[in-house]
mmCIF file of C-alpha atoms and ligand atoms in Angstrom:
data_model
loop_
_atom_site.group_PDB
_atom_site.id
_atom_site.type_symbol
_atom_site.label_atom_id
_atom_site.label_comp_id
_atom_site.label_asym_id
_atom_site.label_seq_id
_atom_site.Cartn_x
_atom_site.Cartn_y
_atom_site.Cartn_z
ATOM 1 C CA UNK G 1 -31.761 19.539 15.105
ATOM 2 C CA UNK G 2 -32.446 22.265 12.551
ATOM 3 C CA UNK G 3 -35.955 22.127 10.986
ATOM 4 C CA UNK G 4 -34.501 21.966 7.542
ATOM 5 C CA UNK G 5 -32.564 18.770 8.302
ATOM 6 C CA UNK G 6 -33.162 16.134 5.614
ATOM 7 C CA UNK G 7 -33.898 12.687 6.974
ATOM 8 C CA UNK G 8 -31.967 9.809 5.440
ATOM 9 C CA UNK G 9 -35.134 7.717 5.478
ATOM 10 C CA UNK G 10 -35.894 9.493 2.111
ATOM 11 C CA UNK G 11 -33.060 7.548 0.511
ATOM 12 C CA UNK G 12 -33.565 4.191 -1.131
ATOM 13 C CA UNK G 13 -31.108 2.042 0.729
ATOM 14 C CA UNK G 14 -31.248 -0.622 -2.029
ATOM 15 C CA UNK G 15 -29.976 1.898 -4.574
ATOM 16 C CA UNK G 16 -27.128 3.622 -2.733
ATOM 17 C CA UNK G 17 -23.801 4.003 -4.426
ATOM 18 C CA UNK G 18 -21.428 1.400 -2.910
ATOM 19 C CA UNK G 19 -18.435 3.764 -3.516
ATOM 20 C CA UNK G 20 -18.419 7.593 -3.303
ATOM 21 C CA UNK G 21 -15.335 9.549 -4.269
ATOM 22 C CA UNK G 22 -14.939 13.196 -3.381
ATOM 23 C CA UNK G 23 -12.805 16.014 -4.689
ATOM 24 C CA UNK G 24 -12.794 18.374 -1.677
ATOM 25 C CA UNK G 25 -12.149 21.752 -3.145
ATOM 26 C CA UNK G 26 -12.534 25.392 -2.030
ATOM 27 C CA UNK G 27 -10.790 25.577 1.346
ATOM 28 C CA UNK G 28 -8.578 28.437 0.177
ATOM 29 C CA UNK G 29 -11.390 30.440 -1.321
ATOM 30 C CA UNK G 30 -13.520 29.863 1.822
ATOM 31 C CA UNK G 31 -10.703 31.421 3.835
ATOM 32 C CA UNK G 32 -10.042 34.241 1.401
ATOM 33 C CA UNK G 33 -13.663 35.250 1.444
ATOM 34 C CA UNK G 34 -13.369 35.644 5.307
ATOM 35 C CA UNK G 35 -9.945 37.390 5.050
ATOM 36 C CA UNK G 36 -8.410 34.466 6.816
ATOM 37 C CA UNK G 37 -5.223 32.558 6.176
ATOM 38 C CA UNK G 38 -5.695 29.621 3.801
ATOM 39 C CA UNK G 39 -4.783 27.214 6.590
ATOM 40 C CA UNK G 40 -7.956 28.308 8.381
ATOM 41 C CA UNK G 41 -9.912 26.970 5.406
ATOM 42 C CA UNK G 42 -8.108 23.642 5.606
ATOM 43 C CA UNK G 43 -8.867 23.475 9.359
ATOM 44 C CA UNK G 44 -12.517 24.064 8.738
ATOM 45 C CA UNK G 45 -12.279 21.574 5.810
ATOM 46 C CA UNK G 46 -11.102 18.956 8.276
ATOM 47 C CA UNK G 47 -14.239 19.330 10.236
ATOM 48 C CA UNK G 48 -16.191 18.699 7.006
ATOM 49 C CA UNK G 49 -14.130 15.595 6.439
ATOM 50 C CA UNK G 50 -15.134 14.300 9.933
ATOM 51 C CA UNK G 51 -18.843 15.052 9.191
ATOM 52 C CA UNK G 52 -18.792 13.376 5.739
ATOM 53 C CA UNK G 53 -17.078 10.259 7.130
ATOM 54 C CA UNK G 54 -19.654 9.903 9.946
ATOM 55 C CA UNK G 55 -22.605 10.627 7.601
ATOM 56 C CA UNK G 56 -21.475 8.114 4.947
ATOM 57 C CA UNK G 57 -21.036 5.456 7.668
ATOM 58 C CA UNK G 58 -24.521 6.249 9.021
ATOM 59 C CA UNK G 59 -26.108 6.243 5.555
ATOM 60 C CA UNK G 60 -24.518 2.858 4.772
ATOM 61 C CA UNK G 61 -21.919 3.615 2.084
ATOM 62 C CA UNK G 62 -19.363 0.839 1.791
ATOM 63 C CA UNK G 63 -16.394 2.763 0.289
ATOM 64 C CA UNK G 64 -15.522 6.442 0.667
ATOM 65 C CA UNK G 65 -12.495 7.879 -1.102
ATOM 66 C CA UNK G 66 -11.439 11.430 -0.290
ATOM 67 C CA UNK G 67 -8.861 13.415 -2.295
ATOM 68 C CA UNK G 68 -6.923 14.968 0.480
ATOM 69 C CA UNK G 69 -3.584 15.719 -1.155
ATOM 70 C CA UNK G 70 -2.588 15.476 -4.779
ATOM 71 C CA UNK G 71 0.882 14.901 -6.192
ATOM 72 C CA UNK G 72 0.573 18.526 -7.575
ATOM 73 C CA UNK G 73 -0.167 19.850 -4.063
ATOM 74 C CA UNK G 74 3.558 19.383 -3.219
ATOM 75 C CA UNK G 75 4.109 22.482 -5.228
ATOM 76 C CA UNK G 76 2.175 24.641 -2.809
ATOM 77 C CA UNK G 77 4.047 26.904 -0.402
ATOM 78 C CA UNK G 78 6.052 25.013 2.093
ATOM 79 C CA UNK G 79 4.106 26.472 5.081
ATOM 80 C CA UNK G 80 0.751 25.376 3.511
ATOM 81 C CA UNK G 81 2.031 21.834 2.831
ATOM 82 C CA UNK G 82 3.347 21.591 6.418
ATOM 83 C CA UNK G 83 0.031 22.802 7.779
ATOM 84 C CA UNK G 84 -1.885 20.156 5.752
ATOM 85 C CA UNK G 85 0.469 17.437 7.027
ATOM 86 C CA UNK G 86 -0.177 18.530 10.604
ATOM 87 C CA UNK G 87 -3.965 18.532 10.041
ATOM 88 C CA UNK G 88 -3.657 15.077 8.540
ATOM 89 C CA UNK G 89 -1.789 13.767 11.544
ATOM 90 C CA UNK G 90 -4.275 15.372 13.900
ATOM 91 C CA UNK G 91 -7.066 13.820 11.948
ATOM 92 C CA UNK G 92 -5.577 10.262 12.149
ATOM 93 C CA UNK G 93 -4.826 10.610 15.918
ATOM 94 C CA UNK G 94 -8.178 12.096 16.871
ATOM 95 C CA UNK G 95 -10.371 9.896 14.653
ATOM 96 C CA UNK G 96 -8.639 6.579 15.087
ATOM 97 C CA UNK G 97 -10.717 5.511 18.076
ATOM 98 C CA UNK G 98 -13.913 6.623 16.434
ATOM 99 C CA UNK G 99 -13.016 4.653 13.346
ATOM 100 C CA UNK G 100 -12.458 1.503 15.469
ATOM 101 C CA UNK G 101 -15.839 2.003 17.325
ATOM 102 C CA UNK G 102 -17.705 2.781 14.124
ATOM 103 C CA UNK G 103 -16.294 -0.296 12.327
ATOM 104 C CA UNK G 104 -14.467 1.813 9.655
ATOM 105 C CA UNK G 105 -11.437 0.372 7.922
ATOM 106 C CA UNK G 106 -8.821 2.923 6.994
ATOM 107 C CA UNK G 107 -6.580 2.906 3.969
ATOM 108 C CA UNK G 108 -4.377 5.302 1.936
ATOM 109 C CA UNK G 109 -4.010 5.415 -1.826
ATOM 110 C CA UNK G 110 -1.036 7.303 -3.337
ATOM 111 C CA UNK G 111 2.676 7.662 -2.858
ATOM 112 C CA UNK G 112 2.758 7.124 0.962
ATOM 113 C CA UNK G 113 6.485 6.989 0.975
ATOM 114 C CA UNK G 114 6.720 10.703 -0.022
ATOM 115 C CA UNK G 115 4.851 11.731 3.198
ATOM 116 C CA UNK G 116 6.635 12.861 6.319
ATOM 117 C CA UNK G 117 7.750 9.970 8.471
ATOM 118 C CA UNK G 118 5.508 10.915 11.463
ATOM 119 C CA UNK G 119 2.462 10.977 9.129
ATOM 120 C CA UNK G 120 3.450 7.623 7.637
ATOM 121 C CA UNK G 121 3.666 6.219 11.221
ATOM 122 C CA UNK G 122 0.102 7.469 12.074
ATOM 123 C CA UNK G 123 -1.181 6.058 8.846
ATOM 124 C CA UNK G 124 0.247 2.608 9.699
ATOM 125 C CA UNK G 125 -1.159 2.824 13.257
ATOM 126 C CA UNK G 126 -4.583 3.658 11.899
ATOM 127 C CA UNK G 127 -4.421 0.936 9.285
ATOM 128 C CA UNK G 128 -3.427 -1.594 11.953
ATOM 129 C CA UNK G 129 -6.070 -0.465 14.463
ATOM 130 C CA UNK G 130 -8.837 -0.711 11.920
ATOM 131 C CA UNK G 131 -7.746 -3.648 9.758
ATOM 132 C CA UNK G 132 -10.473 -6.070 10.820
ATOM 133 C CA UNK G 133 -13.317 -3.582 10.410
ATOM 134 C CA UNK G 134 -15.837 -4.153 7.717
ATOM 135 C CA UNK G 135 -18.573 -1.477 8.173
ATOM 136 C CA UNK G 136 -17.124 1.028 5.778
ATOM 137 C CA UNK G 137 -13.789 1.499 3.948
ATOM 138 C CA UNK G 138 -12.311 5.032 4.194
ATOM 139 C CA UNK G 139 -9.582 5.666 1.639
ATOM 140 C CA UNK G 140 -7.585 8.871 1.844
ATOM 141 C CA UNK G 141 -5.854 9.762 -1.427
ATOM 142 C CA UNK G 142 -2.600 11.267 -0.278
ATOM 143 C CA UNK G 143 0.166 12.352 -2.628
ATOM 144 C CA UNK G 144 -2.070 10.771 -5.164
ATOM 145 C CA UNK G 145 -2.120 11.337 -8.941
ATOM 146 C CA UNK G 146 -4.063 9.185 -11.323
ATOM 147 C CA UNK G 147 -1.512 9.449 -14.226
ATOM 148 C CA UNK G 148 1.364 8.274 -11.990
ATOM 149 C CA UNK G 149 -0.851 5.486 -10.664
ATOM 150 C CA UNK G 150 -1.393 4.311 -14.228
ATOM 151 C CA UNK G 151 2.390 4.612 -14.918
ATOM 152 C CA UNK G 152 3.029 2.521 -11.796
ATOM 153 C CA UNK G 153 0.541 -0.127 -13.121
ATOM 154 C CA UNK G 154 2.226 -0.106 -16.622
ATOM 155 C CA UNK G 155 5.638 -0.624 -15.101
ATOM 156 C CA UNK G 156 4.544 -3.504 -12.924
ATOM 157 C CA UNK G 157 2.817 -5.141 -15.888
ATOM 158 C CA UNK G 158 5.872 -4.648 -18.166
ATOM 159 C CA UNK G 159 8.034 -6.334 -15.460
ATOM 160 C CA UNK G 160 5.701 -9.328 -15.460
ATOM 161 C CA UNK G 161 5.869 -9.548 -19.244
ATOM 162 C CA UNK G 162 9.681 -9.125 -19.222
ATOM 163 C CA UNK G 163 10.026 -11.844 -16.630
ATOM 164 C CA UNK G 164 8.000 -14.192 -18.833
ATOM 165 C CA UNK G 165 5.142 -14.530 -16.387
ATOM 166 C CA UNK G 166 2.526 -12.728 -18.463
ATOM 167 C CA UNK G 167 1.918 -13.114 -22.234
ATOM 168 C CA UNK G 168 1.225 -9.745 -23.855
ATOM 169 C CA UNK G 169 -2.076 -10.905 -25.286
ATOM 170 C CA UNK G 170 -3.289 -11.890 -21.761
ATOM 171 C CA UNK G 171 -3.210 -8.184 -20.687
ATOM 172 C CA UNK G 172 -6.812 -7.079 -20.304
ATOM 173 C CA UNK G 173 -8.626 -4.143 -18.579
ATOM 174 C CA UNK G 174 -8.778 -6.337 -15.526
ATOM 175 C CA UNK G 175 -4.930 -6.656 -15.532
ATOM 176 C CA UNK G 176 -4.701 -2.887 -15.292
ATOM 177 C CA UNK G 177 -7.398 -2.684 -12.656
ATOM 178 C CA UNK G 178 -5.473 -5.214 -10.476
ATOM 179 C CA UNK G 179 -2.314 -3.028 -10.542
ATOM 180 C CA UNK G 180 -4.040 0.230 -9.386
ATOM 181 C CA UNK G 181 -3.981 1.304 -5.744
ATOM 182 C CA UNK G 182 -7.790 0.557 -5.856
ATOM 183 C CA UNK G 183 -7.357 -3.067 -6.898
ATOM 184 C CA UNK G 184 -9.705 -4.438 -4.306
ATOM 185 C CA UNK G 185 -12.222 -1.576 -4.412
ATOM 186 C CA UNK G 186 -15.210 -1.315 -6.800
ATOM 187 C CA UNK G 187 -15.206 1.768 -9.121
ATOM 188 C CA UNK G 188 -17.020 4.709 -7.652
ATOM 189 C CA UNK G 189 -20.647 5.033 -8.829
ATOM 190 C CA UNK G 190 -20.644 8.698 -7.720
ATOM 191 C CA UNK G 191 -18.027 11.400 -7.749
ATOM 192 C CA UNK G 192 -18.756 14.640 -5.856
ATOM 193 C CA UNK G 193 -16.740 17.806 -6.466
ATOM 194 C CA UNK G 194 -17.230 20.925 -4.372
ATOM 195 C CA UNK G 195 -16.518 24.636 -5.249
ATOM 196 C CA UNK G 196 -17.986 24.549 -8.681
ATOM 197 C CA UNK G 197 -14.954 23.636 -10.791
ATOM 198 C CA UNK G 198 -15.777 21.275 -13.763
ATOM 199 C CA UNK G 199 -12.499 19.406 -13.610
ATOM 200 C CA UNK G 200 -11.269 15.869 -12.635
ATOM 201 C CA UNK G 201 -7.906 17.116 -11.482
ATOM 202 C CA UNK G 202 -6.030 13.892 -12.071
ATOM 203 C CA UNK G 203 -8.290 11.876 -9.676
ATOM 204 C CA UNK G 204 -9.094 8.164 -10.293
ATOM 205 C CA UNK G 205 -8.995 8.608 -14.148
ATOM 206 C CA UNK G 206 -9.275 4.907 -14.881
ATOM 207 C CA UNK G 207 -11.788 4.173 -12.183
ATOM 208 C CA UNK G 208 -14.369 6.926 -13.081
ATOM 209 C CA UNK G 209 -15.067 5.739 -16.657
ATOM 210 C CA UNK G 210 -18.823 5.310 -15.909
ATOM 211 C CA UNK G 211 -19.097 7.338 -12.728
ATOM 212 C CA UNK G 212 -21.849 9.812 -12.221
ATOM 213 C CA UNK G 213 -20.492 13.269 -11.446
ATOM 214 C CA UNK G 214 -22.144 15.816 -9.119
ATOM 215 C CA UNK G 215 -20.547 19.255 -8.959
ATOM 216 C CA UNK G 216 -21.802 21.712 -6.289
ATOM 217 C CA UNK G 217 -20.821 25.400 -5.985
ATOM 218 C CA UNK G 218 -20.561 25.005 -2.216
ATOM 219 C CA UNK G 219 -16.988 25.443 -0.905
ATOM 220 C CA UNK G 220 -15.772 22.327 0.963
ATOM 221 C CA UNK G 221 -15.811 23.915 4.395
ATOM 222 C CA UNK G 222 -19.472 24.851 3.910
ATOM 223 C CA UNK G 223 -20.501 21.429 2.631
ATOM 224 C CA UNK G 224 -23.255 19.913 4.831
ATOM 225 C CA UNK G 225 -24.761 16.594 5.601
ATOM 226 C CA UNK G 226 -28.020 17.864 4.021
ATOM 227 C CA UNK G 227 -26.265 18.605 0.819
ATOM 228 C CA UNK G 228 -24.691 15.196 0.777
ATOM 229 C CA UNK G 229 -28.160 13.567 1.144
ATOM 230 C CA UNK G 230 -29.624 15.890 -1.453
ATOM 231 C CA UNK G 231 -26.833 14.722 -3.940
ATOM 232 C CA UNK G 232 -27.597 11.120 -3.109
ATOM 233 C CA UNK G 233 -31.261 11.666 -3.757
ATOM 234 C CA UNK G 234 -30.495 13.311 -7.172
ATOM 235 C CA UNK G 235 -28.114 10.358 -7.911
ATOM 236 C CA UNK G 236 -30.957 7.964 -7.189
ATOM 237 C CA UNK G 237 -33.090 9.723 -9.718
ATOM 238 C CA UNK G 238 -30.566 9.268 -12.540
ATOM 239 C CA UNK G 239 -30.534 6.216 -14.814
ATOM 240 C CA UNK G 240 -27.151 4.720 -15.385
ATOM 241 C CA UNK G 241 -26.874 3.167 -18.865
ATOM 242 C CA UNK G 242 -23.044 2.353 -19.157
ATOM 243 C CA UNK G 243 -23.091 3.200 -22.911
ATOM 244 C CA UNK G 244 -26.184 1.131 -23.547
ATOM 245 C CA UNK G 245 -29.634 2.412 -24.427
HETATM 246 C C1 LIG M 1 -8.740 22.026 -1.640
HETATM 247 O O1 LIG M 1 -8.796 23.356 -1.206
HETATM 248 C C2 LIG M 1 -8.370 21.103 -0.636
HETATM 249 C C3 LIG M 1 -7.219 20.480 -0.449
HETATM 250 C C4 LIG M 1 -5.896 20.934 -0.962
HETATM 251 C C5 LIG M 1 -7.087 19.235 0.280
HETATM 252 C C6 LIG M 1 -8.125 18.866 1.175
HETATM 253 C C7 LIG M 1 -7.747 18.996 2.638
HETATM 254 C C8 LIG M 1 -8.604 19.046 3.671
HETATM 255 C C9 LIG M 1 -10.055 18.886 3.482
HETATM 256 C C10 LIG M 1 -8.070 19.244 5.052
HETATM 257 C C11 LIG M 1 -7.195 18.159 5.571
HETATM 258 C C12 LIG M 1 -7.677 16.766 5.271
HETATM 259 C C13 LIG M 1 -7.939 15.837 6.117
HETATM 260 C C14 LIG M 1 -8.212 14.450 5.656
HETATM 261 C C15 LIG M 1 -7.964 15.997 7.538
HETATM 262 P P1 LIG M 1 -7.942 24.385 -2.054
HETATM 263 O O2 LIG M 1 -6.877 24.850 -1.085
HETATM 264 O O3 LIG M 1 -7.523 23.857 -3.286
HETATM 265 O O4 LIG M 1 -9.024 25.472 -2.217
HETATM 266 P P2 LIG M 1 -8.983 26.628 -3.341
HETATM 267 O O5 LIG M 1 -9.178 25.955 -4.674
HETATM 268 O O6 LIG M 1 -10.151 27.466 -2.955
HETATM 269 O O7 LIG M 1 -7.753 27.321 -3.180
#
């Protein structure tokens, strides 16, 4: 162990966020800085995903949602999209057993049906293998976009109204929440974004209304367990007022 390793015992376990969401950004820049192909950045980024999942489980986080592929990412060059799909599949195959052993329940939020068939199959296998686990929920956002998630919710609600099952004045914030991919998940208390960009990038727009945001300049492949713990310590020092005084 390195001498600068931060111990998680410095964290107040009673005040941990129950749900952490992460915008994993900077794989491409990490590779560019090293004169490598962007795919190398995604490969190294996959190792960071493994580390973050393990660390969050160890720390005692109940829900972890990682933005792994946005609806906009389909517009990247074909070779990069294919490489990301291969990495995803590899991740699901190689981590499935560890998720089972570590009591992690796996789920996907997003337009699963747009993903290649073989990736969809590995997703289903991983969901089935982990469905009874209750130690931590790992959600991968894949082909995810918050605006299209809200459109999907609006359409489903409109159908209920049209069918006469839902009076218009019975529509509340809770109605919308229940029609999102995250219906059964609490809103994230903490959103982490790497690589220094001050943007939300169409991620969980409804769910992050009161979320604390932590942006670090570190590129995703360089993000460490120590930095995660440091961010959690800083989060624990903030007071959340939800618009009140
Ligand atoms: C951003 O880097 C990252 C992504 C497009 C998706 C995240 C993907 C991974 C971490 C690897 C595979 C995922 C799993 C779950 C195994 P970027 O390419 O946008 O970086 P840039 O902004 O520097 O170009």
